[in-house]
Amino acid sequence: MINRNAHIDSEKIAKKKFGQNFLKDETVLHQIIESMPNDDKPIVEIGPGLGDLTRYLVEIKDVTAYEVDKDLCEHLRKRFKVAIENGRLTLRCTDVLIHWDQESLGDQPYHMVANLPYYIATNIILRALKDHNCQSLLVMVQKEVAEKFSAQPGQKSFSALAVLAQSAGEVQLCFDVPPEAFVPAPKVVSSVLRIVKKKTFSDPAFEIFLKTAFAQPRKTLAKNLSSAFCKKDVVAALDSLDLGSSVRPHEVETSLYHHLYKILKGDIDGREEKSG
């Protein structure tokens, strides 16, 4: 059981298996609130923890919060008793990934605002890009992860994650957050990442294509793709898009990856027909 002075015992309460680092810095909390979309759509929060961000969210919007830790759920029920009773806060004590397998996290269009546990952050973001009701994400993640999603073509950190995020909408790394803003303090710097979706993007075959394209980032794109496609077809496809055979995966723009995929997809379909 968590006592009412939970903020004093935050370090003892945090459970490593859930990757819990509680955001306590008031300045950062206000920065997150100020970065939220200004509309009437409800909020989905994942991992509310002790409720320090939640208390600001419920002041301005309806919130659905997903918390897997049963002890924290008990604490949140007491702390937000009034908000829960008046319908301002819906608390769901469950594993959000299991719930997501069944349905959207919201029964209507929503914005995600959350301090995500590092160990599931990438998975959560990718799931949100595919959730048709999720309109945007404003999430705290490890800086390295934020950079992978927000990188631009030409940057070394540009990856398959950036291509997927840009395929869904506009991506921005808003600001960094130092370890001392959390209790317990993580060993890495965090960043707040914002993705404003223009569409819901879900194409498993394209994701597999990107994994192949970025399999070995230091090698050429032609070399990587030739592990799955005929080298002659890969070179021809690159030439048709004015991309040389020496181009590296991080040097190709998102739109060109989609064009390249469409060209080579004919080769995929052809191989499937022959094998069938």
PDB file of C-alpha atoms in Angstrom:
ATOM      1  CA  MET A   1       0.000   0.000   0.000  1.00  0.00           C
ATOM      2  CA  ILE A   2       1.212   3.533  -0.847  1.00  0.00           C
ATOM      3  CA  ASN A   3       0.736   6.232   1.756  1.00  0.00           C
ATOM      4  CA  ARG A   4      -0.501   9.741   1.075  1.00  0.00           C
ATOM      5  CA  ASN A   5       3.007  11.142   1.335  1.00  0.00           C
ATOM      6  CA  ALA A   6       4.004   8.976  -1.614  1.00  0.00           C
ATOM      7  CA  HIS A   7       6.230  11.661  -3.123  1.00  0.00           C
ATOM      8  CA  ILE A   8       8.567  11.298  -0.137  1.00  0.00           C
ATOM      9  CA  ASP A   9       9.009   7.562  -0.782  1.00  0.00           C
ATOM     10  CA  SER A  10       9.096   7.658  -4.583  1.00  0.00           C
ATOM     11  CA  GLU A  11      12.479   5.994  -4.841  1.00  0.00           C
ATOM     12  CA  LYS A  12      11.370   3.061  -2.676  1.00  0.00           C
ATOM     13  CA  ILE A  13       8.052   2.730  -4.494  1.00  0.00           C
ATOM     14  CA  ALA A  14       9.554   2.553  -7.994  1.00  0.00           C
ATOM     15  CA  LYS A  15       9.659  -0.977  -9.395  1.00  0.00           C
ATOM     16  CA  LYS A  16      12.438  -1.908 -11.806  1.00  0.00           C
ATOM     17  CA  LYS A  17      10.311  -4.512 -13.587  1.00  0.00           C
ATOM     18  CA  PHE A  18       7.957  -1.735 -14.712  1.00  0.00           C
ATOM     19  CA  GLY A  19      10.767   0.704 -15.556  1.00  0.00           C
ATOM     20  CA  GLN A  20       9.336   3.318 -13.193  1.00  0.00           C
ATOM     21  CA  ASN A  21      10.964   6.749 -12.951  1.00  0.00           C
ATOM     22  CA  PHE A  22       8.543   9.309 -11.556  1.00  0.00           C
ATOM     23  CA  LEU A  23       8.672  12.775 -13.116  1.00  0.00           C
ATOM     24  CA  LYS A  24       8.672  15.295 -10.251  1.00  0.00           C
ATOM     25  CA  ASP A  25      10.065  18.507 -11.784  1.00  0.00           C
ATOM     26  CA  GLU A  26       7.238  21.069 -11.845  1.00  0.00           C
ATOM     27  CA  THR A  27       8.857  23.113 -14.620  1.00  0.00           C
ATOM     28  CA  VAL A  28       8.989  20.098 -16.905  1.00  0.00           C
ATOM     29  CA  LEU A  29       5.420  19.132 -16.033  1.00  0.00           C
ATOM     30  CA  HIS A  30       4.243  22.610 -17.037  1.00  0.00           C
ATOM     31  CA  GLN A  31       6.269  22.441 -20.269  1.00  0.00           C
ATOM     32  CA  ILE A  32       4.471  19.231 -21.190  1.00  0.00           C
ATOM     33  CA  ILE A  33       1.067  20.751 -20.500  1.00  0.00           C
ATOM     34  CA  GLU A  34       1.931  23.824 -22.563  1.00  0.00           C
ATOM     35  CA  SER A  35       2.983  21.578 -25.465  1.00  0.00           C
ATOM     36  CA  MET A  36      -0.373  19.753 -25.593  1.00  0.00           C
ATOM     37  CA  PRO A  37      -2.819  20.212 -28.501  1.00  0.00           C
ATOM     38  CA  ASN A  38      -5.352  22.951 -27.851  1.00  0.00           C
ATOM     39  CA  ASP A  39      -8.659  21.251 -28.603  1.00  0.00           C
ATOM     40  CA  ASP A  40     -11.440  19.345 -26.832  1.00  0.00           C
ATOM     41  CA  LYS A  41     -10.261  15.801 -27.611  1.00  0.00           C
ATOM     42  CA  PRO A  42      -9.686  13.586 -24.533  1.00  0.00           C
ATOM     43  CA  ILE A  43      -6.304  12.387 -23.328  1.00  0.00           C
ATOM     44  CA  VAL A  44      -4.920   8.865 -22.969  1.00  0.00           C
ATOM     45  CA  GLU A  45      -2.108   8.601 -20.445  1.00  0.00           C
ATOM     46  CA  ILE A  46       0.035   5.477 -20.171  1.00  0.00           C
ATOM     47  CA  GLY A  47       1.775   4.790 -16.875  1.00  0.00           C
ATOM     48  CA  PRO A  48       0.423   7.669 -14.722  1.00  0.00           C
ATOM     49  CA  GLY A  49       2.569   6.461 -11.808  1.00  0.00           C
ATOM     50  CA  LEU A  50       1.925   8.614  -8.757  1.00  0.00           C
ATOM     51  CA  GLY A  51      -0.292  10.977 -10.755  1.00  0.00           C
ATOM     52  CA  ASP A  52       1.896  14.082 -10.848  1.00  0.00           C
ATOM     53  CA  LEU A  53       1.206  14.682 -14.540  1.00  0.00           C
ATOM     54  CA  THR A  54      -2.318  13.309 -14.261  1.00  0.00           C
ATOM     55  CA  ARG A  55      -3.318  16.001 -11.777  1.00  0.00           C
ATOM     56  CA  TYR A  56      -2.675  18.684 -14.404  1.00  0.00           C
ATOM     57  CA  LEU A  57      -4.295  16.713 -17.224  1.00  0.00           C
ATOM     58  CA  VAL A  58      -7.609  16.232 -15.415  1.00  0.00           C
ATOM     59  CA  GLU A  59      -7.840  19.975 -14.802  1.00  0.00           C
ATOM     60  CA  ILE A  60      -8.202  20.658 -18.502  1.00  0.00           C
ATOM     61  CA  LYS A  61      -9.391  17.465 -20.231  1.00  0.00           C
ATOM     62  CA  ASP A  62     -11.066  14.108 -19.770  1.00  0.00           C
ATOM     63  CA  VAL A  63      -8.397  11.474 -19.201  1.00  0.00           C
ATOM     64  CA  THR A  64      -8.199   7.704 -19.568  1.00  0.00           C
ATOM     65  CA  ALA A  65      -5.135   6.383 -17.742  1.00  0.00           C
ATOM     66  CA  TYR A  66      -3.623   2.906 -18.090  1.00  0.00           C
ATOM     67  CA  GLU A  67      -1.584   1.629 -15.144  1.00  0.00           C
ATOM     68  CA  VAL A  68      -0.220  -1.914 -14.811  1.00  0.00           C
ATOM     69  CA  ASP A  69       1.050  -1.595 -11.206  1.00  0.00           C
ATOM     70  CA  LYS A  70      -1.746  -2.662  -8.807  1.00  0.00           C
ATOM     71  CA  ASP A  71      -0.210  -0.776  -5.876  1.00  0.00           C
ATOM     72  CA  LEU A  72      -0.131   2.441  -7.879  1.00  0.00           C
ATOM     73  CA  CYS A  73      -3.711   1.837  -9.027  1.00  0.00           C
ATOM     74  CA  GLU A  74      -4.802   1.770  -5.390  1.00  0.00           C
ATOM     75  CA  HIS A  75      -2.968   5.029  -4.774  1.00  0.00           C
ATOM     76  CA  LEU A  76      -4.468   6.669  -7.885  1.00  0.00           C
ATOM     77  CA  ARG A  77      -8.000   5.629  -6.927  1.00  0.00           C
ATOM     78  CA  LYS A  78      -7.601   7.434  -3.612  1.00  0.00           C
ATOM     79  CA  ARG A  79      -5.776  10.475  -4.948  1.00  0.00           C
ATOM     80  CA  PHE A  80      -8.264  11.037  -7.779  1.00  0.00           C
ATOM     81  CA  LYS A  81     -11.418   9.810  -6.048  1.00  0.00           C
ATOM     82  CA  VAL A  82     -13.387  12.909  -7.016  1.00  0.00           C
ATOM     83  CA  ALA A  83     -12.124  13.002 -10.609  1.00  0.00           C
ATOM     84  CA  ILE A  84     -13.047   9.334 -11.040  1.00  0.00           C
ATOM     85  CA  GLU A  85     -16.492   9.829  -9.527  1.00  0.00           C
ATOM     86  CA  ASN A  86     -17.330  12.783 -11.766  1.00  0.00           C
ATOM     87  CA  GLY A  87     -16.062  11.017 -14.874  1.00  0.00           C
ATOM     88  CA  ARG A  88     -13.086  13.276 -15.454  1.00  0.00           C
ATOM     89  CA  LEU A  89     -10.677  10.364 -15.021  1.00  0.00           C
ATOM     90  CA  THR A  90     -11.145   6.774 -16.167  1.00  0.00           C
ATOM     91  CA  LEU A  91      -8.537   4.527 -14.571  1.00  0.00           C
ATOM     92  CA  ARG A  92      -7.848   1.204 -16.251  1.00  0.00           C
ATOM     93  CA  CYS A  93      -5.610  -1.094 -14.220  1.00  0.00           C
ATOM     94  CA  THR A  94      -4.280  -3.337 -16.943  1.00  0.00           C
ATOM     95  CA  ASP A  95      -1.351  -3.978 -19.240  1.00  0.00           C
ATOM     96  CA  VAL A  96      -1.894  -1.443 -22.014  1.00  0.00           C
ATOM     97  CA  LEU A  97      -0.282  -3.694 -24.637  1.00  0.00           C
ATOM     98  CA  ILE A  98      -2.725  -6.507 -23.877  1.00  0.00           C
ATOM     99  CA  HIS A  99      -5.661  -4.089 -24.079  1.00  0.00           C
ATOM    100  CA  TRP A 100      -4.315  -2.730 -27.360  1.00  0.00           C
ATOM    101  CA  ASP A 101      -4.420  -6.183 -28.890  1.00  0.00           C
ATOM    102  CA  GLN A 102      -8.195  -6.099 -28.560  1.00  0.00           C
ATOM    103  CA  GLU A 103      -9.144  -2.535 -29.491  1.00  0.00           C
ATOM    104  CA  SER A 104      -8.132   1.112 -29.669  1.00  0.00           C
ATOM    105  CA  LEU A 105      -7.075   2.794 -26.426  1.00  0.00           C
ATOM    106  CA  GLY A 106      -9.938   5.238 -26.850  1.00  0.00           C
ATOM    107  CA  ASP A 107     -13.514   4.860 -28.069  1.00  0.00           C
ATOM    108  CA  GLN A 108     -13.175   8.227 -29.842  1.00  0.00           C
ATOM    109  CA  PRO A 109     -10.325  10.346 -31.295  1.00  0.00           C
ATOM    110  CA  TYR A 110      -7.771  11.134 -28.573  1.00  0.00           C
ATOM    111  CA  HIS A 111      -4.315  12.564 -27.884  1.00  0.00           C
ATOM    112  CA  MET A 112      -1.677  10.551 -26.051  1.00  0.00           C
ATOM    113  CA  VAL A 113       0.281  12.372 -23.330  1.00  0.00           C
ATOM    114  CA  ALA A 114       2.599  10.237 -21.212  1.00  0.00           C
ATOM    115  CA  ASN A 115       5.898   9.676 -19.463  1.00  0.00           C
ATOM    116  CA  LEU A 116       6.583   6.282 -21.026  1.00  0.00           C
ATOM    117  CA  PRO A 117       8.605   3.508 -19.387  1.00  0.00           C
ATOM    118  CA  TYR A 118      11.787   3.181 -21.436  1.00  0.00           C
ATOM    119  CA  TYR A 119      11.489  -0.543 -21.998  1.00  0.00           C
ATOM    120  CA  ILE A 120       8.197  -0.320 -23.909  1.00  0.00           C
ATOM    121  CA  ALA A 121       8.440   3.220 -25.325  1.00  0.00           C
ATOM    122  CA  THR A 122       9.256   2.234 -28.907  1.00  0.00           C
ATOM    123  CA  ASN A 123       6.521  -0.409 -28.948  1.00  0.00           C
ATOM    124  CA  ILE A 124       3.979   2.076 -27.568  1.00  0.00           C
ATOM    125  CA  ILE A 125       4.817   4.704 -30.200  1.00  0.00           C
ATOM    126  CA  LEU A 126       4.575   2.211 -33.057  1.00  0.00           C
ATOM    127  CA  ARG A 127       1.231   0.938 -31.734  1.00  0.00           C
ATOM    128  CA  ALA A 128      -0.062   4.518 -31.479  1.00  0.00           C
ATOM    129  CA  LEU A 129       0.863   5.224 -35.103  1.00  0.00           C
ATOM    130  CA  LYS A 130      -1.435   2.321 -36.057  1.00  0.00           C
ATOM    131  CA  ASP A 131      -4.281   3.252 -33.689  1.00  0.00           C
ATOM    132  CA  HIS A 132      -6.913   4.970 -35.854  1.00  0.00           C
ATOM    133  CA  ASN A 133      -8.269   6.959 -32.899  1.00  0.00           C
ATOM    134  CA  CYS A 134      -4.890   8.334 -31.810  1.00  0.00           C
ATOM    135  CA  GLN A 135      -4.524  11.829 -33.275  1.00  0.00           C
ATOM    136  CA  SER A 136      -1.183  12.796 -31.746  1.00  0.00           C
ATOM    137  CA  LEU A 137       1.498  11.749 -29.272  1.00  0.00           C
ATOM    138  CA  LEU A 138       3.337  13.885 -26.736  1.00  0.00           C
ATOM    139  CA  VAL A 139       5.534  11.430 -24.896  1.00  0.00           C
ATOM    140  CA  MET A 140       8.604  11.393 -22.671  1.00  0.00           C
ATOM    141  CA  VAL A 141      11.116   8.802 -23.823  1.00  0.00           C
ATOM    142  CA  GLN A 142      14.839   8.110 -23.692  1.00  0.00           C
ATOM    143  CA  LYS A 143      16.607  10.776 -25.782  1.00  0.00           C
ATOM    144  CA  GLU A 144      18.198   8.173 -28.048  1.00  0.00           C
ATOM    145  CA  VAL A 145      14.740   6.833 -28.925  1.00  0.00           C
ATOM    146  CA  ALA A 146      13.361  10.333 -29.536  1.00  0.00           C
ATOM    147  CA  GLU A 147      16.261  11.048 -31.891  1.00  0.00           C
ATOM    148  CA  LYS A 148      15.608   7.874 -33.871  1.00  0.00           C
ATOM    149  CA  PHE A 149      11.984   8.867 -34.416  1.00  0.00           C
ATOM    150  CA  SER A 150      12.646  12.559 -35.120  1.00  0.00           C
ATOM    151  CA  ALA A 151      15.835  12.331 -37.214  1.00  0.00           C
ATOM    152  CA  GLN A 152      15.888  13.794 -40.716  1.00  0.00           C
ATOM    153  CA  PRO A 153      17.345  12.191 -43.864  1.00  0.00           C
ATOM    154  CA  GLY A 154      21.103  12.645 -43.937  1.00  0.00           C
ATOM    155  CA  GLN A 155      21.502  12.397 -40.182  1.00  0.00           C
ATOM    156  CA  LYS A 156      23.244   9.275 -38.885  1.00  0.00           C
ATOM    157  CA  SER A 157      20.347   8.564 -36.516  1.00  0.00           C
ATOM    158  CA  PHE A 158      17.814   8.507 -39.386  1.00  0.00           C
ATOM    159  CA  SER A 159      16.278   5.043 -39.219  1.00  0.00           C
ATOM    160  CA  ALA A 160      13.285   2.877 -40.066  1.00  0.00           C
ATOM    161  CA  LEU A 161      11.547   4.372 -37.019  1.00  0.00           C
ATOM    162  CA  ALA A 162      11.863   7.866 -38.471  1.00  0.00           C
ATOM    163  CA  VAL A 163      10.465   6.701 -41.812  1.00  0.00           C
ATOM    164  CA  LEU A 164       7.456   5.123 -40.097  1.00  0.00           C
ATOM    165  CA  ALA A 165       6.808   8.202 -37.951  1.00  0.00           C
ATOM    166  CA  GLN A 166       7.120  10.583 -40.904  1.00  0.00           C
ATOM    167  CA  SER A 167       4.807   8.344 -42.913  1.00  0.00           C
ATOM    168  CA  ALA A 168       2.105   9.039 -40.328  1.00  0.00           C
ATOM    169  CA  GLY A 169       2.636  12.741 -39.665  1.00  0.00           C
ATOM    170  CA  GLU A 170       4.877  15.534 -38.423  1.00  0.00           C
ATOM    171  CA  VAL A 171       7.579  14.653 -35.897  1.00  0.00           C
ATOM    172  CA  GLN A 172       9.424  16.945 -33.498  1.00  0.00           C
ATOM    173  CA  LEU A 173      11.802  16.517 -30.576  1.00  0.00           C
ATOM    174  CA  CYS A 174      10.462  19.259 -28.280  1.00  0.00           C
ATOM    175  CA  PHE A 175      12.969  19.465 -25.426  1.00  0.00           C
ATOM    176  CA  ASP A 176      15.360  17.419 -23.297  1.00  0.00           C
ATOM    177  CA  VAL A 177      14.812  16.489 -19.655  1.00  0.00           C
ATOM    178  CA  PRO A 178      17.768  15.806 -17.299  1.00  0.00           C
ATOM    179  CA  PRO A 179      17.912  12.715 -15.045  1.00  0.00           C
ATOM    180  CA  GLU A 180      17.493  14.815 -11.887  1.00  0.00           C
ATOM    181  CA  ALA A 181      13.925  15.669 -12.939  1.00  0.00           C
ATOM    182  CA  PHE A 182      12.928  12.110 -11.976  1.00  0.00           C
ATOM    183  CA  VAL A 183      12.792  10.011  -8.840  1.00  0.00           C
ATOM    184  CA  PRO A 184      14.641   7.708  -8.962  1.00  0.00           C
ATOM    185  CA  ALA A 185      16.933   9.403 -11.472  1.00  0.00           C
ATOM    186  CA  PRO A 186      17.541   7.360 -14.641  1.00  0.00           C
ATOM    187  CA  LYS A 187      21.046   6.990 -16.021  1.00  0.00           C
ATOM    188  CA  VAL A 188      20.199   8.698 -19.312  1.00  0.00           C
ATOM    189  CA  VAL A 189      18.780  11.980 -20.585  1.00  0.00           C
ATOM    190  CA  SER A 190      15.117  11.943 -21.619  1.00  0.00           C
ATOM    191  CA  SER A 191      13.310  13.918 -24.317  1.00  0.00           C
ATOM    192  CA  VAL A 192       9.737  14.914 -25.030  1.00  0.00           C
ATOM    193  CA  LEU A 193       8.716  13.739 -28.495  1.00  0.00           C
ATOM    194  CA  ARG A 194       5.701  15.058 -30.389  1.00  0.00           C
ATOM    195  CA  ILE A 195       4.077  13.346 -33.371  1.00  0.00           C
ATOM    196  CA  VAL A 196       1.029  15.000 -34.923  1.00  0.00           C
ATOM    197  CA  LYS A 197      -0.606  12.407 -37.131  1.00  0.00           C
ATOM    198  CA  LYS A 198      -1.986  13.245 -40.535  1.00  0.00           C
ATOM    199  CA  LYS A 199      -3.106   9.686 -41.098  1.00  0.00           C
ATOM    200  CA  THR A 200      -3.038   6.274 -39.489  1.00  0.00           C
ATOM    201  CA  PHE A 201      -0.191   4.319 -40.995  1.00  0.00           C
ATOM    202  CA  SER A 202      -0.178   0.535 -40.846  1.00  0.00           C
ATOM    203  CA  ASP A 203       1.586  -1.575 -43.461  1.00  0.00           C
ATOM    204  CA  PRO A 204       3.340  -4.682 -42.067  1.00  0.00           C
ATOM    205  CA  ALA A 205       4.960  -5.480 -45.418  1.00  0.00           C
ATOM    206  CA  PHE A 206       6.454  -1.989 -45.625  1.00  0.00           C
ATOM    207  CA  GLU A 207       7.831  -2.402 -42.096  1.00  0.00           C
ATOM    208  CA  ILE A 208       9.565  -5.626 -43.147  1.00  0.00           C
ATOM    209  CA  PHE A 209      10.926  -3.808 -46.195  1.00  0.00           C
ATOM    210  CA  LEU A 210      12.371  -1.069 -43.963  1.00  0.00           C
ATOM    211  CA  LYS A 211      13.975  -3.614 -41.634  1.00  0.00           C
ATOM    212  CA  THR A 212      15.756  -5.026 -44.645  1.00  0.00           C
ATOM    213  CA  ALA A 213      16.751  -1.571 -45.900  1.00  0.00           C
ATOM    214  CA  PHE A 214      18.250  -0.552 -42.547  1.00  0.00           C
ATOM    215  CA  ALA A 215      19.534  -4.000 -41.531  1.00  0.00           C
ATOM    216  CA  GLN A 216      23.157  -2.867 -41.710  1.00  0.00           C
ATOM    217  CA  PRO A 217      23.201   0.954 -41.670  1.00  0.00           C
ATOM    218  CA  ARG A 218      26.908   1.231 -42.552  1.00  0.00           C
ATOM    219  CA  LYS A 219      26.445  -0.739 -45.762  1.00  0.00           C
ATOM    220  CA  THR A 220      24.859   0.646 -48.904  1.00  0.00           C
ATOM    221  CA  LEU A 221      21.112   0.510 -49.372  1.00  0.00           C
ATOM    222  CA  ALA A 222      21.652  -1.584 -52.494  1.00  0.00           C
ATOM    223  CA  LYS A 223      23.654  -4.125 -50.521  1.00  0.00           C
ATOM    224  CA  ASN A 224      20.988  -4.405 -47.811  1.00  0.00           C
ATOM    225  CA  LEU A 225      18.082  -4.726 -50.225  1.00  0.00           C
ATOM    226  CA  SER A 226      19.937  -7.269 -52.348  1.00  0.00           C
ATOM    227  CA  SER A 227      19.604  -9.722 -49.473  1.00  0.00           C
ATOM    228  CA  ALA A 228      15.859  -9.870 -50.226  1.00  0.00           C
ATOM    229  CA  PHE A 229      15.589  -8.774 -53.865  1.00  0.00           C
ATOM    230  CA  CYS A 230      17.395  -9.410 -57.131  1.00  0.00           C
ATOM    231  CA  LYS A 231      20.423  -7.102 -57.182  1.00  0.00           C
ATOM    232  CA  LYS A 232      19.746  -6.117 -60.787  1.00  0.00           C
ATOM    233  CA  ASP A 233      16.202  -5.038 -59.871  1.00  0.00           C
ATOM    234  CA  VAL A 234      17.463  -3.089 -56.831  1.00  0.00           C
ATOM    235  CA  VAL A 235      20.011  -1.166 -58.893  1.00  0.00           C
ATOM    236  CA  ALA A 236      17.420  -0.427 -61.576  1.00  0.00           C
ATOM    237  CA  ALA A 237      14.933   0.786 -58.959  1.00  0.00           C
ATOM    238  CA  LEU A 238      17.525   3.067 -57.360  1.00  0.00           C
ATOM    239  CA  ASP A 239      18.515   4.479 -60.750  1.00  0.00           C
ATOM    240  CA  SER A 240      14.876   5.206 -61.605  1.00  0.00           C
ATOM    241  CA  LEU A 241      14.709   7.418 -58.519  1.00  0.00           C
ATOM    242  CA  ASP A 242      18.061   9.099 -59.233  1.00  0.00           C
ATOM    243  CA  LEU A 243      19.653   7.309 -56.288  1.00  0.00           C
ATOM    244  CA  GLY A 244      23.138   5.961 -56.827  1.00  0.00           C
ATOM    245  CA  SER A 245      24.089   2.403 -55.907  1.00  0.00           C
ATOM    246  CA  SER A 246      26.425   3.801 -53.220  1.00  0.00           C
ATOM    247  CA  VAL A 247      23.694   5.631 -51.280  1.00  0.00           C
ATOM    248  CA  ARG A 248      23.419   4.713 -47.587  1.00  0.00           C
ATOM    249  CA  PRO A 249      20.078   3.925 -45.882  1.00  0.00           C
ATOM    250  CA  HIS A 250      20.084   7.134 -43.785  1.00  0.00           C
ATOM    251  CA  GLU A 251      20.547   9.325 -46.887  1.00  0.00           C
ATOM    252  CA  VAL A 252      17.206   8.466 -48.519  1.00  0.00           C
ATOM    253  CA  GLU A 253      14.058  10.536 -47.873  1.00  0.00           C
ATOM    254  CA  THR A 254      10.863   8.993 -46.537  1.00  0.00           C
ATOM    255  CA  SER A 255       8.888   9.598 -49.739  1.00  0.00           C
ATOM    256  CA  LEU A 256      11.573   7.822 -51.787  1.00  0.00           C
ATOM    257  CA  TYR A 257      11.362   4.771 -49.540  1.00  0.00           C
ATOM    258  CA  HIS A 258       7.676   4.526 -50.409  1.00  0.00           C
ATOM    259  CA  HIS A 259       8.430   4.829 -54.133  1.00  0.00           C
ATOM    260  CA  LEU A 260      11.216   2.278 -53.865  1.00  0.00           C
ATOM    261  CA  TYR A 261       8.915  -0.108 -52.012  1.00  0.00           C
ATOM    262  CA  LYS A 262       6.222   0.178 -54.692  1.00  0.00           C
ATOM    263  CA  ILE A 263       8.746  -0.546 -57.441  1.00  0.00           C
ATOM    264  CA  LEU A 264      10.248  -3.561 -55.697  1.00  0.00           C
ATOM    265  CA  LYS A 265       6.895  -4.815 -54.416  1.00  0.00           C
ATOM    266  CA  GLY A 266       6.311  -6.201 -57.889  1.00  0.00           C
ATOM    267  CA  ASP A 267       9.345  -8.388 -57.317  1.00  0.00           C
ATOM    268  CA  ILE A 268       7.886  -9.517 -53.972  1.00  0.00           C
ATOM    269  CA  ASP A 269       4.549 -10.395 -55.602  1.00  0.00           C
ATOM    270  CA  GLY A 270       6.323 -12.171 -58.442  1.00  0.00           C
ATOM    271  CA  ARG A 271       8.346 -14.323 -56.070  1.00  0.00           C
ATOM    272  CA  GLU A 272       5.218 -15.179 -54.062  1.00  0.00           C
ATOM    273  CA  GLU A 273       3.414 -16.282 -57.232  1.00  0.00           C
ATOM    274  CA  LYS A 274       6.342 -18.443 -58.317  1.00  0.00           C
ATOM    275  CA  SER A 275       6.712 -20.045 -54.873  1.00  0.00           C
ATOM    276  CA  GLY A 276       2.963 -20.645 -54.764  1.00  0.00           C
TER     277      GLY A 276
END
